[in-house]
Structures are given as structure tokens and as C-alpha cells.
CSV table of C-alpha atoms in Angstrom, one decimal:
chain,number,residue,atom,x,y,z
A,1,MET,CA,0.1,0.0,0.2
A,2,ASN,CA,1.4,3.4,-0.9
A,3,ARG,CA,0.9,6.6,1.1
A,4,LYS,CA,-1.3,8.4,-0.3
A,5,MET,CA,-3.6,5.2,0.2
A,6,PHE,CA,-2.7,4.8,3.8
A,7,GLY,CA,-3.3,8.7,4.4
A,8,ARG,CA,-6.8,8.4,3.3
A,9,ILE,CA,-7.7,5.5,4.7
A,10,LEU,CA,-6.2,6.1,7.9
A,11,SER,CA,-8.3,9.2,8.3
A,12,ALA,CA,-11.1,8.0,7.0
A,13,VAL,CA,-10.7,5.0,10.2
A,14,LEU,CA,-10.1,7.6,12.5
A,15,LEU,CA,-13.4,9.6,11.5
A,16,SER,CA,-15.8,6.4,11.6
A,17,CYS,CA,-14.5,5.4,15.0
A,18,ALA,CA,-16.0,8.9,16.3
A,19,THR,CA,-18.7,8.2,18.5
A,20,ALA,CA,-22.3,8.9,17.6
A,21,ASN,CA,-22.2,11.3,20.5
A,22,ALA,CA,-22.5,15.2,19.0
A,23,MET,CA,-19.9,16.8,20.2
A,24,ASP,CA,-19.8,21.1,20.5
A,25,LEU,CA,-16.5,22.3,20.0
A,26,LYS,CA,-15.5,25.3,21.5
A,27,ALA,CA,-15.8,28.4,18.6
A,28,PRO,CA,-12.5,30.3,17.9
A,29,LYS,CA,-12.2,33.7,18.8
A,30,ASN,CA,-9.5,34.9,16.2
A,31,PHE,CA,-9.2,34.0,12.6
A,32,VAL,CA,-6.5,33.6,10.2
A,33,VAL,CA,-7.1,33.4,6.6
A,34,ILE,CA,-4.0,32.5,4.2
A,35,PHE,CA,-4.4,32.6,0.5
A,36,ALA,CA,-2.3,31.2,-1.7
A,37,ASP,CA,-1.7,31.7,-5.6
A,38,ASP,CA,-1.7,29.7,-8.4
A,39,PHE,CA,-1.5,26.6,-6.0
A,40,GLY,CA,-3.3,23.1,-7.1
A,41,PHE,CA,-4.2,19.7,-5.2
A,42,GLY,CA,-1.2,18.4,-6.2
A,43,ASP,CA,1.4,20.8,-4.7
A,44,LEU,CA,0.2,19.9,-1.0
A,45,GLY,CA,1.5,16.9,0.5
A,46,CYS,CA,-1.2,16.6,2.7
A,47,TYR,CA,-3.7,16.3,-0.4
A,48,ASN,CA,-1.4,14.1,-3.0
A,49,GLU,CA,-1.4,11.4,-0.1
A,50,LEU,CA,-5.1,10.9,-0.4
A,51,PHE,CA,-4.4,9.8,-4.1
A,52,GLN,CA,-2.7,6.6,-5.6
A,53,GLY,CA,-0.3,7.5,-8.4
A,54,ASP,CA,2.1,10.1,-8.5
A,55,ASP,CA,2.4,12.8,-11.4
A,56,GLU,CA,6.0,14.6,-12.5
A,57,TYR,CA,4.7,18.6,-12.5
A,58,SER,CA,5.5,19.4,-9.1
A,59,LEU,CA,8.2,18.8,-6.6
A,60,ALA,CA,5.8,21.4,-4.1
A,61,ASP,CA,4.3,18.5,-2.4
A,62,GLU,CA,7.5,17.3,-0.6
A,63,PHE,CA,8.1,20.9,1.0
A,64,THR,CA,4.8,21.8,2.9
A,65,PRO,CA,5.1,20.4,6.2
A,66,ASN,CA,3.7,23.3,8.1
A,67,LEU,CA,0.5,23.2,5.9
A,68,ASP,CA,0.3,19.0,6.3
A,69,GLN,CA,0.2,19.2,9.7
A,70,LEU,CA,-2.8,21.6,9.6
A,71,GLY,CA,-4.5,19.5,6.9
A,72,ARG,CA,-4.1,16.4,9.4
A,73,GLU,CA,-4.8,18.1,12.3
A,74,GLY,CA,-7.9,19.5,11.0
A,75,VAL,CA,-10.1,19.4,8.4
A,76,ARG,CA,-9.3,18.8,4.7
A,77,PHE,CA,-12.4,19.8,2.2
A,78,MET,CA,-12.2,18.1,-1.5
A,79,GLN,CA,-14.7,20.1,-3.5
A,80,THR,CA,-14.1,23.3,-2.9
A,81,TYR,CA,-14.5,25.7,-5.8
A,82,ALA,CA,-13.0,29.4,-6.9
A,83,ALA,CA,-12.9,31.3,-9.8
A,84,SER,CA,-10.7,30.1,-12.5
A,85,TRP,CA,-8.4,33.4,-12.2
A,86,CYS,CA,-7.0,35.5,-9.4
A,87,ALA,CA,-9.3,38.9,-9.3
A,88,PRO,CA,-12.7,37.2,-9.3
A,89,SER,CA,-11.5,34.2,-7.1
A,90,ARG,CA,-10.7,37.2,-4.4
A,91,THR,CA,-13.4,39.3,-4.6
A,92,SER,CA,-15.7,36.3,-3.7
A,93,LEU,CA,-13.8,34.9,-1.0
A,94,LEU,CA,-13.4,38.6,0.3
A,95,SER,CA,-17.1,39.2,0.1
A,96,GLY,CA,-18.7,35.5,0.6
A,97,ARG,CA,-20.6,36.1,-2.8
A,98,TRP,CA,-20.5,34.8,-6.2
A,99,CYS,CA,-17.9,37.5,-8.0
A,100,ASN,CA,-20.2,37.4,-11.2
A,101,ARG,CA,-23.1,39.2,-8.8
A,102,ALA,CA,-23.6,42.9,-10.0
A,103,ASP,CA,-23.9,44.1,-6.1
A,104,VAL,CA,-20.8,42.8,-5.1
A,105,VAL,CA,-19.0,45.9,-5.0
A,106,LYS,CA,-22.0,47.6,-3.2
A,107,ARG,CA,-22.0,45.5,-0.1
A,108,PRO,CA,-19.6,45.2,3.0
A,109,TRP,CA,-16.8,42.9,2.6
A,110,ILE,CA,-15.5,40.2,5.6
A,111,GLY,CA,-13.0,43.4,6.9
A,112,LYS,CA,-15.8,45.5,7.6
A,113,GLN,CA,-18.4,42.9,8.4
A,114,LEU,CA,-15.7,42.1,11.6
A,115,ARG,CA,-15.1,45.5,12.3
A,116,ASP,CA,-18.4,46.6,12.6
A,117,ARG,CA,-18.5,43.4,15.4
A,118,GLY,CA,-15.4,44.8,17.3
A,119,TYR,CA,-12.5,43.3,15.4
A,120,THR,CA,-9.4,44.9,14.6
A,121,THR,CA,-8.5,43.5,10.7
A,122,CYS,CA,-5.6,43.6,8.6
A,123,PHE,CA,-5.1,43.1,4.8
A,124,VAL,CA,-2.0,41.4,3.8
A,125,GLY,CA,-0.4,40.5,0.8
A,126,LYS,CA,-1.6,40.7,-2.9
A,127,SER,CA,-4.9,42.7,-3.6
A,128,HIS,CA,-5.3,42.3,-7.6
A,129,GLY,CA,-8.8,44.2,-8.1
A,130,THR,CA,-10.0,44.4,-4.6
A,131,ILE,CA,-8.1,47.7,-3.5
A,132,SER,CA,-10.7,50.2,-4.2
A,133,LYS,CA,-13.3,48.5,-1.8
A,134,GLY,CA,-11.0,47.3,0.9
A,135,MET,CA,-8.7,49.4,1.5
A,136,ASP,CA,-10.6,52.7,2.0
A,137,MET,CA,-8.3,54.8,4.2
A,138,ASP,CA,-11.7,56.0,6.0
A,139,PRO,CA,-11.9,54.5,9.6
A,140,SER,CA,-15.9,55.1,9.8
A,141,THR,CA,-15.9,53.1,6.3
A,142,GLY,CA,-12.6,51.1,5.9
A,143,GLY,CA,-12.7,47.6,5.7
A,144,PHE,CA,-9.2,47.0,7.4
A,145,ASN,CA,-7.5,49.1,10.2
A,146,ASP,CA,-3.8,47.5,9.2
A,147,ALA,CA,-2.4,46.5,5.5
A,148,PHE,CA,0.6,46.2,3.5
A,149,LEU,CA,0.1,45.1,-0.1
A,150,PHE,CA,0.2,45.6,-3.7
A,151,ASN,CA,-2.2,45.6,-6.2
A,152,ASN,CA,-1.3,43.9,-9.7
A,153,GLY,CA,-1.4,40.3,-10.8
A,154,MET,CA,2.2,39.5,-10.3
A,155,ARG,CA,5.6,41.1,-9.3
A,156,LYS,CA,9.1,40.1,-8.7
A,157,PHE,CA,9.4,38.8,-5.2
A,158,TYR,CA,13.3,40.6,-4.6
A,159,MET,CA,12.2,44.2,-3.9
A,160,SER,CA,14.8,46.6,-5.4
A,161,LYS,CA,16.2,49.9,-3.6
A,162,GLY,CA,13.8,52.5,-3.4
A,163,GLU,CA,10.6,50.5,-4.2
A,164,THR,CA,7.7,51.4,-2.2
A,165,LEU,CA,4.2,49.6,-0.7
A,166,PRO,CA,1.8,50.7,0.5
A,167,ARG,CA,1.1,50.4,4.1
A,168,ARG,CA,-0.6,51.2,6.7
A,169,VAL,CA,-1.2,50.8,10.6
A,170,GLY,CA,-4.5,51.9,12.6
A,171,PHE,CA,-5.7,53.6,9.4
A,172,LYS,CA,-2.4,55.6,9.6
A,173,SER,CA,-0.1,55.7,6.3
A,174,ASP,CA,3.3,54.8,6.5
A,175,PRO,CA,4.2,53.2,3.0
A,176,PHE,CA,7.4,50.6,2.7
A,177,VAL,CA,10.4,51.6,1.3
A,178,ALA,CA,12.9,49.1,0.5
A,179,GLU,CA,16.7,48.9,0.8
A,180,GLY,CA,17.0,46.3,-1.6
A,181,GLY,CA,16.9,42.5,-1.5
A,182,GLU,CA,13.7,41.7,0.7
A,183,TYR,CA,11.9,39.0,-0.2
A,184,ILE,CA,8.4,40.1,-0.3
A,185,THR,CA,6.8,36.3,1.4
A,186,ASP,CA,9.2,37.1,4.2
A,187,LEU,CA,7.7,40.7,4.2
A,188,PHE,CA,4.1,39.8,4.9
A,189,THR,CA,4.9,37.0,7.2
A,190,ASP,CA,6.5,39.2,9.1
A,191,PHE,CA,3.8,42.1,9.1
A,192,GLY,CA,1.1,39.4,9.7
A,193,ALA,CA,2.6,38.0,12.7
A,194,ASP,CA,3.5,41.5,14.3
A,195,PHE,CA,0.1,42.4,13.7
A,196,ILE,CA,-1.0,39.4,15.8
A,197,THR,CA,1.5,40.2,18.6
A,198,ARG,CA,-0.4,43.7,18.7
A,199,SER,CA,-3.6,43.0,18.9
A,200,VAL,CA,-2.9,40.4,21.4
A,201,LYS,CA,-1.5,43.1,23.8
A,202,ALA,CA,-4.2,45.7,22.7
A,203,ASP,CA,-6.6,42.8,24.1
A,204,LYS,CA,-8.6,42.7,20.5
A,205,PRO,CA,-9.9,39.9,18.4
A,206,PHE,CA,-8.4,40.1,15.7
A,207,PHE,CA,-8.7,38.8,11.7
A,208,LEU,CA,-5.6,38.6,9.8
A,209,TYR,CA,-6.2,38.2,5.5
A,210,LEU,CA,-2.8,36.9,4.8
A,211,ALA,CA,-2.7,36.6,0.8
A,212,TYR,CA,0.8,35.1,-0.5
A,213,THR,CA,2.0,35.9,-3.8
A,214,ALA,CA,3.7,32.8,-3.9
A,215,PRO,CA,4.1,30.1,-5.9
A,216,HIS,CA,2.6,32.9,-8.7
A,217,THR,CA,5.5,33.8,-11.4
A,218,PRO,CA,7.7,35.2,-11.9
A,219,LEU,CA,9.5,31.5,-10.7
A,220,ASP,CA,11.9,33.7,-8.1
A,221,GLY,CA,13.1,30.8,-5.5
A,222,LYS,CA,14.7,32.4,-2.4
A,223,LEU,CA,18.6,31.3,-2.5
A,224,GLU,CA,18.3,30.1,1.0
A,225,ASP,CA,15.9,28.2,0.7
A,226,LEU,CA,17.2,26.4,-2.4
A,227,GLN,CA,20.2,26.1,-0.6
A,228,GLU,CA,18.6,24.4,2.2
A,229,MET,CA,16.2,22.1,0.2
A,230,TYR,CA,18.4,21.1,-2.5
A,231,PRO,CA,21.9,20.7,-1.0
A,232,GLY,CA,24.9,20.9,-3.7
A,233,GLU,CA,22.8,22.4,-6.6
A,234,PHE,CA,22.8,25.9,-5.2
A,235,ASP,CA,26.1,26.1,-3.1
A,236,GLY,CA,28.6,28.8,-3.7
A,237,ILE,CA,26.1,31.5,-5.4
A,238,GLU,CA,25.9,34.8,-3.8
A,239,LYS,CA,23.0,36.4,-2.8
A,240,GLU,CA,23.3,39.6,-5.3
A,241,ASP,CA,24.1,37.2,-8.0
A,242,TRP,CA,21.4,35.6,-7.4
A,243,ILE,CA,19.0,38.7,-7.8
A,244,GLU,CA,20.6,39.5,-10.9
A,245,LEU,CA,20.0,36.2,-12.8
A,246,ILE,CA,16.5,36.2,-11.6
A,247,ASN,CA,15.5,39.9,-11.6
A,248,ALA,CA,17.4,40.7,-15.2
A,249,LYS,CA,14.5,40.3,-18.5
A,250,LYS,CA,16.5,37.6,-20.0
A,251,GLY,CA,18.9,36.3,-17.1
A,252,ARG,CA,17.2,33.2,-16.3
A,253,ASP,CA,15.6,32.5,-19.9
A,254,PHE,CA,20.1,32.1,-20.7
A,255,GLU,CA,19.7,34.5,-23.6
A,256,PRO,CA,21.4,37.6,-24.0
A,257,MET,CA,20.1,41.4,-24.2
A,258,SER,CA,19.9,43.7,-26.8
A,259,PRO,CA,20.7,46.9,-26.7
A,260,GLU,CA,16.9,47.7,-28.0
A,261,ALA,CA,15.6,45.2,-25.4
A,262,GLN,CA,17.7,47.2,-22.7
A,263,LYS,CA,16.3,50.7,-24.1
A,264,ARG,CA,12.4,48.8,-24.1
A,265,SER,CA,13.1,47.7,-20.2
A,266,LYS,CA,13.6,51.5,-19.1
A,267,GLN,CA,10.0,52.1,-20.6
A,268,THR,CA,8.4,49.2,-19.0
A,269,GLY,CA,9.9,49.0,-15.6
A,270,VAL,CA,12.1,45.8,-15.9
A,271,ARG,CA,15.8,46.2,-15.5
A,272,PRO,CA,18.3,45.3,-17.7
A,273,SER,CA,21.1,43.0,-15.6
A,274,ALA,CA,23.3,45.7,-13.4
A,275,PRO,CA,26.3,47.1,-14.7
A,276,GLY,CA,29.3,44.5,-13.7
A,277,TRP,CA,26.9,41.6,-14.2
A,278,SER,CA,27.3,39.1,-16.9
A,279,LYS,CA,26.9,35.3,-17.7
A,280,GLU,CA,30.2,34.8,-18.2
A,281,THR,CA,31.2,35.4,-14.6
A,282,SER,CA,27.9,34.3,-13.0
A,283,LEU,CA,28.3,31.5,-10.9
A,284,ALA,CA,24.3,31.8,-10.5
A,285,TYR,CA,23.7,31.9,-14.5
A,286,ARG,CA,26.7,28.5,-15.3
A,287,LYS,CA,24.7,26.8,-12.7
A,288,ALA,CA,21.3,27.2,-13.5
A,289,LYS,CA,22.4,26.8,-17.4
A,290,ALA,CA,23.7,23.3,-16.6
A,291,MET,CA,20.8,22.1,-14.7
A,292,GLY,CA,18.4,23.0,-17.5
A,293,LYS,CA,15.4,25.1,-17.8
A,294,LYS,CA,12.6,22.7,-16.9
A,295,LYS,CA,14.5,21.5,-13.8
A,296,PHE,CA,15.7,25.1,-12.7
A,297,ASN,CA,12.2,26.4,-12.2
A,298,ASP,CA,10.8,22.6,-11.2
A,299,ARG,CA,13.0,24.0,-7.9
A,300,ASN,CA,12.3,27.4,-7.8
A,301,PHE,CA,8.4,26.6,-7.7
A,302,ALA,CA,8.8,24.4,-5.2
A,303,ALA,CA,11.0,26.9,-3.4
A,304,LEU,CA,8.7,29.5,-3.6
A,305,THR,CA,6.3,27.2,-1.9
A,306,PHE,CA,8.5,26.2,0.9
A,307,GLY,CA,8.8,29.6,1.4
A,308,MET,CA,4.9,30.2,1.9
A,309,ASP,CA,5.0,27.0,4.1
A,310,ARG,CA,7.8,28.4,6.1
A,311,GLY,CA,5.9,31.8,6.3
A,312,ILE,CA,2.9,29.7,7.7
A,313,GLY,CA,5.1,28.2,10.5
A,314,LYS,CA,5.7,31.5,11.7
A,315,ILE,CA,2.2,32.6,11.9
A,316,MET,CA,1.4,29.6,13.8
A,317,GLN,CA,4.5,29.9,16.5
A,318,THR,CA,3.2,33.3,17.1
A,319,LEU,CA,-0.2,32.5,17.6
A,320,LYS,CA,1.2,30.3,20.2
A,321,GLU,CA,4.3,32.3,21.8
A,322,ALA,CA,0.7,34.7,22.1
A,323,GLY,CA,-1.3,32.6,23.9
A,324,VAL,CA,-4.2,32.5,21.5
A,325,ASP,CA,-3.9,29.3,19.4
A,326,GLU,CA,-6.2,28.0,21.6
A,327,ASP,CA,-8.8,30.5,20.3
A,328,THR,CA,-7.7,31.1,16.9
A,329,MET,CA,-9.5,29.4,13.6
A,330,VAL,CA,-6.3,29.0,10.6
A,331,ILE,CA,-7.9,28.6,7.0
A,332,PHE,CA,-6.0,27.9,4.0
A,333,THR,CA,-6.9,28.1,0.6
A,334,SER,CA,-5.9,29.2,-2.6
A,335,ASP,CA,-7.4,31.5,-5.8
A,336,ASN,CA,-7.1,28.7,-8.1
A,337,GLY,CA,-5.5,26.0,-9.6
A,338,SER,CA,-2.1,26.0,-10.5
A,339,ILE,CA,-0.2,26.7,-13.4
A,340,SER,CA,3.5,26.0,-12.9
A,341,GLY,CA,2.9,23.4,-10.6
A,342,SER,CA,0.2,20.3,-10.5
A,343,ASN,CA,-3.3,19.9,-10.2
A,344,TYR,CA,-3.1,16.2,-9.2
A,345,PRO,CA,-5.5,14.2,-10.1
A,346,LEU,CA,-7.7,17.0,-11.5
A,347,GLN,CA,-7.5,18.0,-15.7
A,348,ASN,CA,-6.1,20.9,-16.7
A,349,PHE,CA,-5.1,24.2,-14.9
A,350,LYS,CA,-5.6,27.9,-14.1
A,351,SER,CA,-7.7,29.8,-16.2
A,352,SER,CA,-9.7,26.4,-17.2
A,353,HIS,CA,-13.0,25.4,-16.5
A,354,PHE,CA,-12.2,22.2,-15.7
A,355,GLU,CA,-11.4,20.6,-12.1
A,356,GLY,CA,-8.0,21.7,-12.6
A,357,GLY,CA,-8.7,25.5,-13.0
A,358,ILE,CA,-11.5,26.2,-10.4
A,359,ARG,CA,-11.1,23.3,-7.6
A,360,VAL,CA,-8.7,24.4,-4.7
A,361,PRO,CA,-7.8,23.0,-1.7
A,362,MET,CA,-9.3,24.4,1.3
A,363,ILE,CA,-8.6,23.4,4.8
A,364,PHE,CA,-9.8,24.5,8.3
A,365,TRP,CA,-7.9,24.1,11.6
A,366,SER,CA,-8.7,25.1,15.3
A,367,LYS,CA,-6.8,23.5,18.2
A,368,PRO,CA,-9.9,22.3,19.5
A,369,ILE,CA,-10.5,20.8,16.3
A,370,ALA,CA,-6.9,19.2,16.5
A,371,GLY,CA,-8.2,17.4,19.5
A,372,SER,CA,-11.4,16.2,18.8
A,373,GLU,CA,-13.3,13.2,16.8
A,374,ALA,CA,-13.2,15.9,13.7
A,375,SER,CA,-9.2,16.1,14.0
A,376,GLY,CA,-8.0,14.3,10.2
A,377,ARG,CA,-11.6,14.6,9.0
A,378,ILE,CA,-12.2,15.1,5.2
A,379,VAL,CA,-15.2,16.7,3.7
A,380,ASP,CA,-16.6,15.3,0.4
A,381,GLU,CA,-19.5,18.0,-0.1
A,382,ILE,CA,-19.1,21.2,-2.0
A,383,THR,CA,-17.6,24.1,0.1
A,384,PRO,CA,-16.7,27.1,-2.0
A,385,THR,CA,-14.5,29.8,-1.1
A,386,THR,CA,-17.7,32.2,-0.5
A,387,CYS,CA,-18.3,29.5,2.8
A,388,ILE,CA,-15.3,31.6,4.4
A,389,ALA,CA,-17.2,35.0,4.9
A,390,PRO,CA,-20.3,33.4,6.2
A,391,THR,CA,-18.1,31.4,8.6
A,392,LEU,CA,-16.7,34.0,9.6
A,393,VAL,CA,-19.6,36.4,10.7
A,394,GLY,CA,-21.3,33.4,11.7
A,395,ILE,CA,-19.2,32.2,14.5
A,396,VAL,CA,-19.0,35.9,15.6
A,397,ASP,CA,-22.5,36.1,15.9
A,398,ASP,CA,-23.4,32.8,16.9
A,399,LYS,CA,-26.0,31.7,14.5
A,400,ASN,CA,-26.0,29.8,11.3
A,401,LYS,CA,-27.4,32.3,8.9
A,402,PRO,CA,-26.0,36.1,9.5
A,403,ASP,CA,-28.1,39.0,8.5
A,404,PHE,CA,-25.6,39.8,5.5
A,405,PRO,CA,-26.7,37.5,2.3
A,406,PHE,CA,-23.8,35.7,1.3
A,407,ASP,CA,-23.6,33.4,-1.1
A,408,GLY,CA,-21.7,30.6,0.7
A,409,ILE,CA,-22.8,29.0,4.1
A,410,ASN,CA,-21.8,29.0,7.5
A,411,LEU,CA,-19.1,25.7,7.9
A,412,TRP,CA,-18.8,25.9,11.7
A,413,PRO,CA,-21.8,23.9,13.1
A,414,HIS,CA,-20.9,21.4,10.7
A,415,LEU,CA,-17.8,21.3,11.9
A,416,ALA,CA,-18.1,22.6,15.8
A,417,GLN,CA,-20.7,19.2,15.9
A,418,ASN,CA,-18.8,16.8,13.0
A,419,SER,CA,-22.0,16.3,11.7
A,420,PRO,CA,-22.3,16.3,7.5
A,421,VAL,CA,-22.2,19.8,5.5
A,422,PRO,CA,-25.4,20.1,3.1
A,423,ASP,CA,-24.6,19.1,-0.1
A,424,ASP,CA,-27.2,21.2,-1.7
A,425,GLN,CA,-25.0,24.4,-2.6
A,426,ILE,CA,-24.7,25.2,-6.5
A,427,TYR,CA,-21.5,26.4,-8.0
A,428,PHE,CA,-22.6,29.1,-11.0
A,429,PHE,CA,-20.3,29.7,-13.6
A,430,ALA,CA,-21.1,31.9,-16.5
A,431,ASN,CA,-19.0,34.0,-19.2
A,432,SER,CA,-20.0,35.8,-22.4
A,433,LYS,CA,-20.6,32.8,-24.8
A,434,SER,CA,-22.7,30.4,-21.9
A,435,SER,CA,-23.7,29.9,-18.5
A,436,MET,CA,-24.4,26.8,-16.2
A,437,ASN,CA,-25.6,25.7,-12.7
């Protein structure tokens, strides 16, 4: 029996051994929602292990120890659906409404919903189409007290000197200015961890929305992670050399950059390599070229995933050190299927409306769940990401149907009592050519 089948059978046995007595878990007080970017079923070890066979599209599932622990101790959802690309998925998660509803931008989203209930809230990471709704600077109407983000589809992971990102604490603007060489996954993790610490010291319930850019392209793995993950393959490379390789427009493509392209790069904002750096003298370039483009990219995708998982480990440690791990629910999901990694065993990938594009992993973890009969539970019913917002508001309001008209449902009563999740939700998709429900 392989490890994947053993994992699924073990989870099923543990759940079937639960007693018939209804339990009622302690409801969480605080919430952390972690949103990965272009991350699929096959990229996550605790999902990949549930299926027979394997694929050759991703190495990432070997480097998700913190997420694997959350999944195996918490609840894994097998039919969670999102939109097939970034921006509408973020709208759906934050609003609890289908992204194609005409009124979706007129109703208060989860940040404002929880602020109105006494929470301090924080938006960290990728905004991409949600900035106008969530990042209002007016404390009376804004959704998030604190924020550290960028509003675009993608960006480089290493920051250049002088780059700025919007940042605020308590609705007071404090733009981040890079000294150069900062790794954005770590910046987002550190800000999220600091927000948790500050909220606990202020004795305020908190909601952290941590939307990593990883493992979306560009495939800029952190050098220290790669050196830890693949001993010998990246040894001897200096950080400055590595950053030049992956930041120069043509450096990682193993192609020379023409003078004309260098001129265009100044207009588009994509810079050529720095003066003094060349492929002839770069150890990073020589090692990358010897590795081959596919192997090089696969390892960098795995490193992006490992960096995100490492960050999640820090968030969990922060919760523990702050003494609130017992009172906090952590939710992990993705905006759509993978395109650089794996959606195994699902068909197709991001932007497709096959399962591989719209079906994503989702984990609910809390310490009470981890210590209960629900630990290791696998939910096969349909639970779209629109269920996240009504679940959080429903927990705070202590009722199954919050007044706010969400499209998703409150999952907490079914988790707290380890009871079946209603399987009557409809996932709706529409485009200009066809519709189905």
C-alpha cells in the first residue's frame, strides 16, 4: 500500500471511529485566512497523499510540512471551488458572494463585517482588484485597520532599492520603502505576525487576511531556501549574483539582452542586469544553465511553496507564543488551480473551467478541532470559498444564518458538531458565451 492510500484510509478510519455522541467544539475568537496564489491539489503534500499514483509536474508537495500538519490535524475539504483566475476569486472570498453578482461591490466585505463586530483587521499581500473595496482609508468605512500590500497580478519576489509598497497601521499611512534585497514572502509573513502580536497586546479579537503572492510566477525562489532544499545544487552562489540572475529580464532565460531590449526595459520598468554582472562571470547563471530550464523552474516553484509554508509555520508559532492558538481558527485555500505546479489528479490548470482550474484545496484548523473527533476529517461535499466569510461572521454572531446575504453557508456548526455538511450548494459559472449551474 503506498503512502497516499494509507493516508486517506487512516483519515477515514479515524473519522469512522468517532462516537455517535454529538460534540460541540469551542468556537474560535480570532481568525487567520491564508490565500495562496496559483496553488493546486498536487502541490500540497496532505492532499497529494490522498490519491493513488503521482505526477511529474511538481516537486512542491515534498516541502509543505506546516500545511500538512494543519491538514492532517484539521479538516480537509475536497470539493472547494473558486473562480479560474486571481481577481474574481479574491472578490468571492472577501465578499462571500459570487463574483459575477452585480451588487458584489456595494455590500460590506468581510473586513468591514468583522470591524463592525469589534474586530481589528489586517490585509496583507496581493490585492489585485480588491483594493478599492477593502482599502478605504476612512476609519468609518474602511474594511481593514492595518495593511501591507500591492495591487497587481504579479511582481518580482526580491525588492529593489527604493521600491515602495502601500502600508498602514491603525489607518495611519506608513509606506514601506525597500532597502533592496528584501524577499516579499518574508515581508508579508513578518507584517502578519507583528499584527497578531499587536492585536493580542491590545486585547482585541483579530482577523488577518494573508494573501501570499507565492507560488505565482515569476518563479523567484529564495536562494537560502533552495540551498536548504537541494544541497549541492545551489552551493557557492552569492545573494547579489542570484538576484541579478532572476531579476534581469533575459538572465534566467539564458538569452542575451539586445541594446534595443535594454532601452525598452527602461520604458516598461523591467530592468536589464546591473553593470558589472555578466553571464560569463556569474556562478548562478552557470549552475542554472547546467541544470536546464525545466529543472531550474521546478525547483524554484518548489522553493516558492516552501517559503510560503515556512511563513505559515512562523504565523503558527506567533499564535502559540502570543497564547492565542487555542482561540484562533486558521483557514488555508488557493485562488485557483496551479499553472506552474500540479493539480493532480484533476484535469487541466488555471484559467481552465475543468476541475484543475477551479477546484482548490481548503483546510480549516483550530486547536479544538485538532484535539477532537473531527481531527483528520475529510469533507467531500461542495464547499466553495464563498463559505469562508459567512462562517466567520456566523461564529461571531453565534448563529447559522447571518443577516448579511452571503452566497456561501456557515460551516462552523457542521465542524463543531462533526456533522455532515449540507450538499445542496450550487457552484455557478457564467461567461459571455455560455452559462451553467
